[in-house]
CSV table of C-alpha atoms and ligand atoms in Angstrom, one decimal:
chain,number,residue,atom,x,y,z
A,1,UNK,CA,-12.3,0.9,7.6
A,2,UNK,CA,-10.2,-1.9,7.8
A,3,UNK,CA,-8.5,-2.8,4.3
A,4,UNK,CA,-6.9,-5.9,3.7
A,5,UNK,CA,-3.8,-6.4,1.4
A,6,UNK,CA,-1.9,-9.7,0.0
A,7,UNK,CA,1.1,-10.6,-1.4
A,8,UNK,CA,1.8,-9.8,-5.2
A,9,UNK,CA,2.6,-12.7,-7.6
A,10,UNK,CA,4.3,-10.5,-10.2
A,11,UNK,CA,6.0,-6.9,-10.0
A,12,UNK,CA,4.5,-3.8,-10.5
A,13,UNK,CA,5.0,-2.3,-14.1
A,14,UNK,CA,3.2,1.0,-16.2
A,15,UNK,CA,3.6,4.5,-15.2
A,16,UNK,CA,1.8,7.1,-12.9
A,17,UNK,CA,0.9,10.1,-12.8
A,18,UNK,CA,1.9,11.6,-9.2
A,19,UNK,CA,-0.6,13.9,-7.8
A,20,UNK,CA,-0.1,17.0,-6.4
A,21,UNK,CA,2.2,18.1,-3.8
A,22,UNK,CA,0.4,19.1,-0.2
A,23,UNK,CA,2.9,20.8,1.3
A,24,UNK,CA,3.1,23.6,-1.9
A,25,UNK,CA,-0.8,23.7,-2.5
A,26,UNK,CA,-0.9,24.6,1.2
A,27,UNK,CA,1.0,27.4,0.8
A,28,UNK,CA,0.1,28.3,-3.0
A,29,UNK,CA,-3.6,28.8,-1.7
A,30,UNK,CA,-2.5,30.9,1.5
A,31,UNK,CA,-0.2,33.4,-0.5
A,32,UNK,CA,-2.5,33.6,-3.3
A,33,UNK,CA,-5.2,35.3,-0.4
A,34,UNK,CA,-2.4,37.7,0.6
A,35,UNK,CA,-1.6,38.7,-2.7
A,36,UNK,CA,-4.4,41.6,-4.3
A,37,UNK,CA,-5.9,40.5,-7.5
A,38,UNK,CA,-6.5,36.9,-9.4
A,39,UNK,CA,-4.3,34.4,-9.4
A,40,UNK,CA,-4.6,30.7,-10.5
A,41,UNK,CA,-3.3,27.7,-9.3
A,42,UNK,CA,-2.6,24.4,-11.4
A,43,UNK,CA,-3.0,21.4,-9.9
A,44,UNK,CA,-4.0,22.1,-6.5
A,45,UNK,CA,-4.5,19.4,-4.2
A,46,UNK,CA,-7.4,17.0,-3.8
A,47,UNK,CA,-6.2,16.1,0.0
A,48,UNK,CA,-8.1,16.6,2.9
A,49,UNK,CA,-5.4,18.8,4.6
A,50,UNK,CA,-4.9,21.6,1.2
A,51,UNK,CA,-8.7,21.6,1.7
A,52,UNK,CA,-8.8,22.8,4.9
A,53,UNK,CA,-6.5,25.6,4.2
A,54,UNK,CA,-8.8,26.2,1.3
A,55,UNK,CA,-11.7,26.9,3.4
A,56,UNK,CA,-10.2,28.7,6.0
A,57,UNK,CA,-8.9,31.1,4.1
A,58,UNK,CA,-12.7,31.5,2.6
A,59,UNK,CA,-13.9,31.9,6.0
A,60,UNK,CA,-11.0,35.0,6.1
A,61,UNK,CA,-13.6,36.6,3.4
A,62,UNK,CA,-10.9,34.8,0.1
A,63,UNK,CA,-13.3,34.2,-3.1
A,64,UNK,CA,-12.0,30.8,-4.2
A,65,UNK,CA,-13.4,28.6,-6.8
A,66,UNK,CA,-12.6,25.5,-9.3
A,67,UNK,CA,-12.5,26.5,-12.7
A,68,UNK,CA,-11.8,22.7,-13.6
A,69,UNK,CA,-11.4,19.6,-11.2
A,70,UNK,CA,-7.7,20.7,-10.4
A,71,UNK,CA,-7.8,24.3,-11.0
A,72,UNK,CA,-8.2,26.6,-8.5
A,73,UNK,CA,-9.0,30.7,-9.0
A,74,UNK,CA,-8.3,32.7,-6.2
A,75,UNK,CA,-9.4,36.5,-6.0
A,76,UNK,CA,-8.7,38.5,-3.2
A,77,UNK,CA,-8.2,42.4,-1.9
A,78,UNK,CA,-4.9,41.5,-0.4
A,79,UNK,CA,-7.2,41.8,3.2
A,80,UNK,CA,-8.0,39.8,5.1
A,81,UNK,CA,-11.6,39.7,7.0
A,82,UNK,CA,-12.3,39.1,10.4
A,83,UNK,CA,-15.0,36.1,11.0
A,84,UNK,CA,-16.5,35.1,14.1
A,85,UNK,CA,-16.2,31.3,13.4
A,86,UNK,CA,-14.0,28.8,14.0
A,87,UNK,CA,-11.1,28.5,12.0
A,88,UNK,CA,-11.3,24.7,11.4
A,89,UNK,CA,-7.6,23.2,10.2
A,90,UNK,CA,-8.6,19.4,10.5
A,91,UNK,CA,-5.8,17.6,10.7
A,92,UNK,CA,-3.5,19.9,9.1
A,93,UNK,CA,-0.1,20.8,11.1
A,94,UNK,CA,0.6,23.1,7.8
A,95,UNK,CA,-2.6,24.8,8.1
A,96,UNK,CA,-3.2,25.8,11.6
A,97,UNK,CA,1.1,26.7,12.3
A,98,UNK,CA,1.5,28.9,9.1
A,99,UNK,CA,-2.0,30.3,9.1
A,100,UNK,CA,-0.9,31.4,12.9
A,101,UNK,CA,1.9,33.5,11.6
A,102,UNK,CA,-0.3,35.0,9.2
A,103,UNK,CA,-2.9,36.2,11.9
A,104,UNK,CA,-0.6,37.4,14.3
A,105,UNK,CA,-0.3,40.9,12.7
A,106,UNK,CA,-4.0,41.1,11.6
A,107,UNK,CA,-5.9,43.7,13.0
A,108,UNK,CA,-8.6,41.0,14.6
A,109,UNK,CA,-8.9,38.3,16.8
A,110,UNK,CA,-9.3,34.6,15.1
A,111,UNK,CA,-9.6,31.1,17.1
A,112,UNK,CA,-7.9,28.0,15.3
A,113,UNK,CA,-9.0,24.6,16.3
A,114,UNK,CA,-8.2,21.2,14.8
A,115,UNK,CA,-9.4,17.5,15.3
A,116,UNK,CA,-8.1,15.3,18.4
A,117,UNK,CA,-4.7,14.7,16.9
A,118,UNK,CA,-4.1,18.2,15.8
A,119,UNK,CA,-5.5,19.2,19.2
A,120,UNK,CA,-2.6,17.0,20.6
A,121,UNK,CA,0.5,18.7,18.6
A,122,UNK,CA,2.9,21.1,20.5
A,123,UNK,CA,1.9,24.3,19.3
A,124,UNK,CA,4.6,26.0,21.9
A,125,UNK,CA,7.5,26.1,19.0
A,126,UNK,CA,5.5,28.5,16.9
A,127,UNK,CA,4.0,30.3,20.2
A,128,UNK,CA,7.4,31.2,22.1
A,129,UNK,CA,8.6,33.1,18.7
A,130,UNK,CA,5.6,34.8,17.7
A,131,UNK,CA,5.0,36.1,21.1
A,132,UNK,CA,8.4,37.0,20.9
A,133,UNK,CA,7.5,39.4,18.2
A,134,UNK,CA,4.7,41.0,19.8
A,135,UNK,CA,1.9,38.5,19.1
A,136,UNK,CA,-1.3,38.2,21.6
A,137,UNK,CA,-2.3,34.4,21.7
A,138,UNK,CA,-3.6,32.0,24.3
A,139,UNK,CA,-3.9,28.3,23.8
A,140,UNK,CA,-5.2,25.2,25.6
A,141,UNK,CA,-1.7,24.5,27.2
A,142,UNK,CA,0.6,24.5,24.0
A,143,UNK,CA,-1.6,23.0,22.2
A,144,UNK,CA,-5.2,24.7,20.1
A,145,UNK,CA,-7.3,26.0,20.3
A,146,UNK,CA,-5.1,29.1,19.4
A,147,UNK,CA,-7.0,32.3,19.8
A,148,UNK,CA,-4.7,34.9,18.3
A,149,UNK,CA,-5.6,38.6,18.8
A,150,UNK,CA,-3.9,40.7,15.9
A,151,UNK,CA,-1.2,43.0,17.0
A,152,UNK,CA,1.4,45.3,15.7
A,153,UNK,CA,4.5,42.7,15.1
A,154,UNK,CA,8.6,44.2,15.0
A,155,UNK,CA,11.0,41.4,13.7
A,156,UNK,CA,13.2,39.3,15.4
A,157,UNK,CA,16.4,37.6,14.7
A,158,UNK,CA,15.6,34.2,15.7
A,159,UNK,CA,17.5,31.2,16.0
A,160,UNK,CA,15.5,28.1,15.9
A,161,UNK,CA,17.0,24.4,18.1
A,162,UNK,CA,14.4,22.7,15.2
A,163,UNK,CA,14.3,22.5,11.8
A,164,UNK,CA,11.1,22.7,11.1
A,165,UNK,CA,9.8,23.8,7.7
A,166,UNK,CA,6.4,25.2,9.2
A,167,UNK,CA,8.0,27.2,12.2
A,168,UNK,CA,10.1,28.6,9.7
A,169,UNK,CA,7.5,29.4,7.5
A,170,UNK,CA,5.2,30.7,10.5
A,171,UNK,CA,7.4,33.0,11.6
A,172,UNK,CA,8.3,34.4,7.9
A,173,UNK,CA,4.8,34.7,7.2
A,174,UNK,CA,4.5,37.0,10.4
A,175,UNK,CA,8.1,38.4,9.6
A,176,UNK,CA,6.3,39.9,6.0
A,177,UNK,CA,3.4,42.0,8.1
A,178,UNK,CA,6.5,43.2,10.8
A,179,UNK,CA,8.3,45.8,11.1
A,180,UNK,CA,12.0,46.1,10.7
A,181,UNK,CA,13.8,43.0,9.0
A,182,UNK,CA,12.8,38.9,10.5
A,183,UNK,CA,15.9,36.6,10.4
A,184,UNK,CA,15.0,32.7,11.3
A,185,UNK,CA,18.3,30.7,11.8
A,186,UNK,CA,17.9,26.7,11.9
A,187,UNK,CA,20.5,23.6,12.4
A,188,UNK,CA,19.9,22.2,9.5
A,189,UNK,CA,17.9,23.3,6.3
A,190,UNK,CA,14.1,22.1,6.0
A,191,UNK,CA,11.6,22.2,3.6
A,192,UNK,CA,12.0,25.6,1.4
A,193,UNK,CA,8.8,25.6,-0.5
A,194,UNK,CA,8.0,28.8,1.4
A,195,UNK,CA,11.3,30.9,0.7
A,196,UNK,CA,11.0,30.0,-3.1
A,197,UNK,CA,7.2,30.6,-3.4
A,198,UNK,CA,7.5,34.3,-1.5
A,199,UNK,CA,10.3,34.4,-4.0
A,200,UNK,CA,8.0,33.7,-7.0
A,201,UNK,CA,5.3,36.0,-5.9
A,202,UNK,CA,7.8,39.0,-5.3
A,203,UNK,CA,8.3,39.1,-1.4
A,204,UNK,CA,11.7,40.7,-0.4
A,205,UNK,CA,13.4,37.5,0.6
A,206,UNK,CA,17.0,36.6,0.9
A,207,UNK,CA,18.7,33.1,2.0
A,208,UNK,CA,21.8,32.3,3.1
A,209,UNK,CA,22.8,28.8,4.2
A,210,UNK,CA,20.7,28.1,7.0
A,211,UNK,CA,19.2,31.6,7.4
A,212,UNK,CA,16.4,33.6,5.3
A,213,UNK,CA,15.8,36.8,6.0
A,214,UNK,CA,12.6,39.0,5.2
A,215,UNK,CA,11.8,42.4,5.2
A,216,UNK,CA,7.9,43.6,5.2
A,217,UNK,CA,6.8,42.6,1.8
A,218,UNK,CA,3.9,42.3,-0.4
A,219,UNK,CA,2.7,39.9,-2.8
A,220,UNK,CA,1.9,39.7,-6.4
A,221,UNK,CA,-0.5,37.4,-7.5
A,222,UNK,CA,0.5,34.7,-10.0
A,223,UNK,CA,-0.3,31.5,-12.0
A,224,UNK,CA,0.9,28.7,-9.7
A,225,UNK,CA,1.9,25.6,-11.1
A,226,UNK,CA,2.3,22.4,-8.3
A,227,UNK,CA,4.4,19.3,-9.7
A,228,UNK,CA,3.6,15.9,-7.6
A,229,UNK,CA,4.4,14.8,-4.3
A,230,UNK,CA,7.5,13.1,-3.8
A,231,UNK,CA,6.1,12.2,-0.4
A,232,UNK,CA,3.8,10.2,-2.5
A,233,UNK,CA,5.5,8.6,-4.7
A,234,UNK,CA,7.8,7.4,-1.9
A,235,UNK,CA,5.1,4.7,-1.7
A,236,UNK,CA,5.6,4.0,-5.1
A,237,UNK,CA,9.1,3.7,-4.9
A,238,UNK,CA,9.3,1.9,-1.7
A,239,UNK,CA,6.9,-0.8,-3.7
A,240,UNK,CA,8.7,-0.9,-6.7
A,241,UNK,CA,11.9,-1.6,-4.4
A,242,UNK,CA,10.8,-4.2,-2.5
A,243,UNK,CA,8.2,-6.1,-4.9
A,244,UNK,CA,10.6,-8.8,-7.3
A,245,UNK,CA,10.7,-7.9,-10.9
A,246,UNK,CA,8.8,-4.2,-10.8
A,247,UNK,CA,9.9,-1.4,-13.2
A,248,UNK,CA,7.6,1.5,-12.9
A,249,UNK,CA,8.0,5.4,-13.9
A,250,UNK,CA,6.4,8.1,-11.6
A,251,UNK,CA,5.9,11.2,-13.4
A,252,UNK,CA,5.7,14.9,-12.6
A,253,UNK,CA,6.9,14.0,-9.1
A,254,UNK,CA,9.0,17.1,-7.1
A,255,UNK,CA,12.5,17.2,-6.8
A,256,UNK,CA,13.8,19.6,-4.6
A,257,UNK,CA,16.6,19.0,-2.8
A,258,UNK,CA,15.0,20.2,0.8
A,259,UNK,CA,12.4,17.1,0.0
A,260,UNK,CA,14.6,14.5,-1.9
A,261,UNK,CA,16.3,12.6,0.7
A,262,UNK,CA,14.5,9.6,0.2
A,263,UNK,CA,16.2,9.3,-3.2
A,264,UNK,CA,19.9,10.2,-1.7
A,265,UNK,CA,18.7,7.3,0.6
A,266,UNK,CA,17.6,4.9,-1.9
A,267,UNK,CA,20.8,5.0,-3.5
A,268,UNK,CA,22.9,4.6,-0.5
A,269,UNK,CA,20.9,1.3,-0.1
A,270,UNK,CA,21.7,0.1,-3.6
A,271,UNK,CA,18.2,1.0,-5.6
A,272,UNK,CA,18.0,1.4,-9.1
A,273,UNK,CA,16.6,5.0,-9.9
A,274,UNK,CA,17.1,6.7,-12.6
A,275,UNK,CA,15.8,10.2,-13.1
A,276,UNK,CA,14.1,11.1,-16.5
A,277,UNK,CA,13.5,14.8,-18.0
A,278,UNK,CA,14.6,17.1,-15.3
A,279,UNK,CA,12.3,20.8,-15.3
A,280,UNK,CA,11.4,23.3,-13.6
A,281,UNK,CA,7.6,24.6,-13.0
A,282,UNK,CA,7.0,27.6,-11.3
A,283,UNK,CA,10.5,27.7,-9.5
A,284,UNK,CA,10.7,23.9,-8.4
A,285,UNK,CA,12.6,21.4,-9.8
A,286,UNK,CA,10.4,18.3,-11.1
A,287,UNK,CA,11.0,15.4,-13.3
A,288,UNK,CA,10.0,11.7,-14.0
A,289,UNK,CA,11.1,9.0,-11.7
A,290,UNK,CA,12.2,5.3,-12.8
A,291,UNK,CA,12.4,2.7,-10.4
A,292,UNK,CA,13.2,-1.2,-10.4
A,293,UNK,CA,13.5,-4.1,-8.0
A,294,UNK,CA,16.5,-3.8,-6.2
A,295,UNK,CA,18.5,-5.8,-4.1
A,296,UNK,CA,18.3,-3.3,-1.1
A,297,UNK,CA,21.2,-3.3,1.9
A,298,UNK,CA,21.0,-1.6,5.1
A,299,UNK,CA,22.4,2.3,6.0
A,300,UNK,CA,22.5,5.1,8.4
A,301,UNK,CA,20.2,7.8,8.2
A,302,UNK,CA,20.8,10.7,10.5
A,303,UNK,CA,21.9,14.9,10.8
A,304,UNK,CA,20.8,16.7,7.8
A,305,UNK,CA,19.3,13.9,6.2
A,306,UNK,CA,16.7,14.0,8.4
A,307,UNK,CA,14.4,17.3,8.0
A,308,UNK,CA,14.9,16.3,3.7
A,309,UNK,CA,13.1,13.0,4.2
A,310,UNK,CA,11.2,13.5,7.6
A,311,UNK,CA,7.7,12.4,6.2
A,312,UNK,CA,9.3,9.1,4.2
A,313,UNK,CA,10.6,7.7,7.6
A,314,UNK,CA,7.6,5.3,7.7
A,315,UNK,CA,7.9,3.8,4.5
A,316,UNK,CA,12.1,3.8,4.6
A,317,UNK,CA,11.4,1.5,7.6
A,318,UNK,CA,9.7,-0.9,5.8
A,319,UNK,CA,12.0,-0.6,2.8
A,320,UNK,CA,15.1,-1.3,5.8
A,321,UNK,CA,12.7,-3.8,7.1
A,322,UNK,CA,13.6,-6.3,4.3
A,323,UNK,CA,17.2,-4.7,2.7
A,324,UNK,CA,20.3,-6.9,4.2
A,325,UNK,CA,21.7,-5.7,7.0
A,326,UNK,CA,21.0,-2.8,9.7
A,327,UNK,CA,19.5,0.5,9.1
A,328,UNK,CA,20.1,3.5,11.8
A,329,UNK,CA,17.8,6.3,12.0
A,330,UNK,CA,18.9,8.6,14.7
A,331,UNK,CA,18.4,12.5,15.2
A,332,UNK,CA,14.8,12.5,14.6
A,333,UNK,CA,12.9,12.6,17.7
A,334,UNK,CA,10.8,15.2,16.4
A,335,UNK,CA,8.8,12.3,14.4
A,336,UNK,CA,7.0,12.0,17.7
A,337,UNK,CA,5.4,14.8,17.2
A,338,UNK,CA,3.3,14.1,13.9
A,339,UNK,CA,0.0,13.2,12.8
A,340,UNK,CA,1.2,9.9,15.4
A,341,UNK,CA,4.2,9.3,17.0
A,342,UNK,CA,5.8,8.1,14.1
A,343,UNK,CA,8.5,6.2,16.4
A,344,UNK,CA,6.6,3.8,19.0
A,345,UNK,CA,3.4,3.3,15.8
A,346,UNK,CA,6.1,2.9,13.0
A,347,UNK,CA,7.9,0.2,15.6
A,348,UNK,CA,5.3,-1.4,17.2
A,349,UNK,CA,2.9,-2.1,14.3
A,350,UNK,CA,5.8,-3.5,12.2
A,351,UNK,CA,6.8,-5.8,14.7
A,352,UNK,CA,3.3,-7.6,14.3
A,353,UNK,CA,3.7,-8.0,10.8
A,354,UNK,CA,7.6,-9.8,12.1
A,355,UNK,CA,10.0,-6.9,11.4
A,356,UNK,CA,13.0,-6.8,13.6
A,357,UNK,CA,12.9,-3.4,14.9
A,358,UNK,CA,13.4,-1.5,17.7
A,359,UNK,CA,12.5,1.7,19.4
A,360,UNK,CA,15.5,4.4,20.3
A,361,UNK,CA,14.9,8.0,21.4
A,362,UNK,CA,15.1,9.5,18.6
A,363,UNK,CA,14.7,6.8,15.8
A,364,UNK,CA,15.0,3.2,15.5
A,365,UNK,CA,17.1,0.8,14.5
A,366,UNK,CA,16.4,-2.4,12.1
A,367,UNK,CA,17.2,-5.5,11.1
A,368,UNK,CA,16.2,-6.5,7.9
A,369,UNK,CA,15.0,-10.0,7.0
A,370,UNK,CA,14.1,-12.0,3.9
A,371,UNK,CA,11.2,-12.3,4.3
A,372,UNK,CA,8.0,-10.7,6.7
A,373,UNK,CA,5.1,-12.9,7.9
A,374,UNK,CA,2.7,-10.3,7.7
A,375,UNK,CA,-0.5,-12.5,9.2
A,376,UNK,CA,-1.6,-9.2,11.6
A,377,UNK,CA,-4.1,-6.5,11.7
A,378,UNK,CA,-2.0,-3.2,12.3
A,379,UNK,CA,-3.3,0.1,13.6
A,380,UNK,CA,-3.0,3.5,11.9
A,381,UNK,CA,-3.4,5.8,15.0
A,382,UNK,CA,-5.3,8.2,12.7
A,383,UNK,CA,-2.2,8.6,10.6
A,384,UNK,CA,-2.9,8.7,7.0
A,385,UNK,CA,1.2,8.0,5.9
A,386,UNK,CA,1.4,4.9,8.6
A,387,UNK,CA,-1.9,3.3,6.6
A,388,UNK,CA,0.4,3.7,3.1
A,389,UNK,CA,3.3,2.4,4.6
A,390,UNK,CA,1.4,-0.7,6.2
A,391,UNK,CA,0.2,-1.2,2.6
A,392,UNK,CA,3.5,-1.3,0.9
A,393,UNK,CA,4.4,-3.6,3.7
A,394,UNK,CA,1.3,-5.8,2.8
A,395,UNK,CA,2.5,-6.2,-0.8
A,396,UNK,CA,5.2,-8.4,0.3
A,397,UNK,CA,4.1,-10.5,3.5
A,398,UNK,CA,3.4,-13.9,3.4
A,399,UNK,CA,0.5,-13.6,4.8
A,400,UNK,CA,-2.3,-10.8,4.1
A,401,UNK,CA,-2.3,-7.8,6.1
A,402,UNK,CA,-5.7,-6.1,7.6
A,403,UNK,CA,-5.2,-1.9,8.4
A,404,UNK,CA,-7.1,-0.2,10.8
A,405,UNK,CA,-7.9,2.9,9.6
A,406,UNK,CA,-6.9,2.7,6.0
A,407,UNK,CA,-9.6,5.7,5.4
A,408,UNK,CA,-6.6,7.8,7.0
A,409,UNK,CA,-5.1,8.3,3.7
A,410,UNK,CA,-7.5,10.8,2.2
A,411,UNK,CA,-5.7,13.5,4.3
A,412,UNK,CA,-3.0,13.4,1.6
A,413,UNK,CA,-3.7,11.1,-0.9
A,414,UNK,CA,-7.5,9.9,-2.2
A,415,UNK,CA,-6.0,8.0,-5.0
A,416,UNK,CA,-3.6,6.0,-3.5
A,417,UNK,CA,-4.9,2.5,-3.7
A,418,UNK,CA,-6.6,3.1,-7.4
A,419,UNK,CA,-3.0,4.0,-8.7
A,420,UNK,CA,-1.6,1.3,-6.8
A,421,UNK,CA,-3.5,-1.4,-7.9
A,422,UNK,CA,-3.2,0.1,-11.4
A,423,UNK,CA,0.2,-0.7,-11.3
A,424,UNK,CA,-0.3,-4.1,-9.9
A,425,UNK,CA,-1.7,-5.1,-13.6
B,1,S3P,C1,5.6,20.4,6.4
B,1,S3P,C2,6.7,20.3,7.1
B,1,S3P,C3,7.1,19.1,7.9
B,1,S3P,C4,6.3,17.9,7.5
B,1,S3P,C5,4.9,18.2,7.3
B,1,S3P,C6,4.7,19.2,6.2
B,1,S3P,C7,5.3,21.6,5.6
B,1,S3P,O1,6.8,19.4,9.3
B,1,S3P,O2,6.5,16.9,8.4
B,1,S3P,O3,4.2,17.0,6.8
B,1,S3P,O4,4.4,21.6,4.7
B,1,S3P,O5,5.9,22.6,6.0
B,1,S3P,P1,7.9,20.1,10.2
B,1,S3P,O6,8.2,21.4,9.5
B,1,S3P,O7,7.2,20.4,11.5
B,1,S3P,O8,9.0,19.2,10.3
């Protein structure tokens, strides 16, 4: 679908409601199905990508079902049950990487598969350390199909060159069917949805710095509460940034520190964000978001920065794209290897639009301008942040901008571009 957006005359004002966070419904539906009786999850995702961890955990013999249009029940025997089919994660690098560590110690075989990008992924990094702990699986290459043939598992004390919140979370989630005690060491400290839902749901978890350690563990099912995505309202603030004269409030939007980076960023750059009514639901920290037009200069962005904003690096480009000065993102090569490769897409379709940017190894480096032409159709290489980012871009071109592929952003977020243009008045 190819979506065209223009220039705003006015700023964006009102409030929104933030939707719910992907990364924790992804995980709030998979421990749920480990955990033996009823539990129920509040605001579960509507995104393709929490739907496909949905239905592959009913193809693993899960009863799941909406008691409302955001609740989810989930009753299980603890057990999971062997299927013959497929297990289809989509385009989900969540789903098909921690639903790996969770297979490895069943006693049955399971195939994974995902759609042409997932099938493009390096699966090696979750692989190397299951195997490591006794796991049987055979893939295309590195990459899926991953067919996984249960096994007995013994920890391992690993210590991981990425920081990557779902090797981490593959390999605890295969460290809590192990035997003996699973230690995963990283550089610097990713997401930690994972450590504080096992937490939450009674696993026998302990974290120290960059290390968390688990012993074999069971779970207790729970209500689950999920506060918005701050990976979604980065487009929000990113728009309220750049756009003259907006003043918005995003509410129920996540705070955790692992995730926040983006903010830490905004205010090295000079943004006016305030945060309103600070809680916490279910063992994460939320609150309400303010933001206003801001007058935004350039920065670095690198080290352990980088795995606390990794998903925002699109939309920080185009935010550094028009802030005064240079903006240095280094130390994250590992963008290459998401739903696109966030480094040559993020650089080559903001240059159409007449972004100074260029390409490095492991980032990019910027120049930001004035002003951007816009006056291009850009590509979204299947890559469902790229077609938000594009459209935050598109709000302040000159010139309209047509995306490629703007159907790409129901992997995460359906509602983006009716809350957007709710805010646009
Ligand atoms: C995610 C972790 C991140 C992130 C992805 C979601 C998660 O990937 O990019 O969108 O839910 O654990 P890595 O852990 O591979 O960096």
């Amino acid at each position: 679908m190819l979506k065209k957006v223009s220039k705003l005359n006015k700023g964006l004002c009102g409030s929104v409601e933030i939707p719910s966070d992907k990364s924790i419904s992804h995980r709030a539906v998979m421990f749920a199905s480990l955990a033996c009786g009823k539990s129920v999850i509040k605001n579960f995702s509507n995104g393709a990508d929490p739907q496909s961890s949905l239905s592959v955990f009913k193809s693993l013999g899960v009863q799941a079902e909406f008691i409302d249009k955001k609740t989810l029940e989930i009753i299980s025997s603890g057990k999971l049950c062997a299927t013959q089919k497929n297990l289809d994660c989509g385009n989900s690098g969540t789903t098909m990487r921690l639903v790996s560590g969770i297979l490895a110690g069943q006693n049955f075989k399971s195939t994974l598969v995902g759609d042409d990008s997932l099938s493009k992924r390096p699966m090696k990094r979750i692989i190397d350390p299951l195997t490591l702990m006794g796991a049987k699986i055979t893939s295309k290459d590195g990459h899926a199909p991953l067919t996984i043939a249960g096994a007995n598992l013994q920890g391992i004390d690993y210590v991981s060159k990425l920081s990557s919140a779902q090797v981490k979370s593959c390999i605890l989630l295969a460290g809590m069917n192990a035997d003996g005690i699973t230690t995963f060491t990283e550089p610097y400290l990713s997401r930690n949805h994972t450590e504080l839902l096992l937490k939450y749901m009674g696993a026998d978890i302990e974290v120290e710095n960059t290390t968390v350690k688990i012993h074999k563990s069971e779970l207790a099912p729970k209500t689950i509460e999920i506060c918005g995505d701050i990976s979604s309202a980065a487009f929000f603030i990113a728009a309220a940034l750049i756009v003259p004269d907006s003043d918005i409030i995003l509410k129920n939007v996540g705070l955790n520190p692992t995730r926040s980076g983006i903010l830490d960023v905004a205010e090295n750059m000079g943004a006016d964000i305030e945060i309103l009514d600070r809680r916490i639901i279910s063992g994460e920290i939320c609150g309400d978001i303010r933001v206003r037009y801001s007058n935004l200069k350039g920065c670095v962005i690198e080290k352990d920065l980088i795995p606390r904003l990794i998903d925002e690096l699109p939309v920080i480009a185009v935010m550094a794209a028009l802030a005064d000065g240079e903006t240095i993102v280094k130390d994250a090569q590992d963008l290459r290897n998401k739903e696109s490769d966030r480094i040559s897409t993020v650089v080559s379709q903001l240059q159409k639009i007449g972004a100074d940017i260029d390409e490095t190894p492991d980032g990019f480096v910027i120049n930001g301008k004035r002003s951007l032409d816009g006056n291009a159709v850009v590509e979204c290489f299947h890559d469902h942040r790229l077609a938000m980012s594009f459209y935050v871009a598109g709000l302040v071109c000159e010139n309209p901008v047509s995306i490629d592929g703007f159907e790409w952003v129901d992997i995460s977020f359906p509602e983006f571009e009716r809350l957007m243009t709710g805010l646009c008045g």
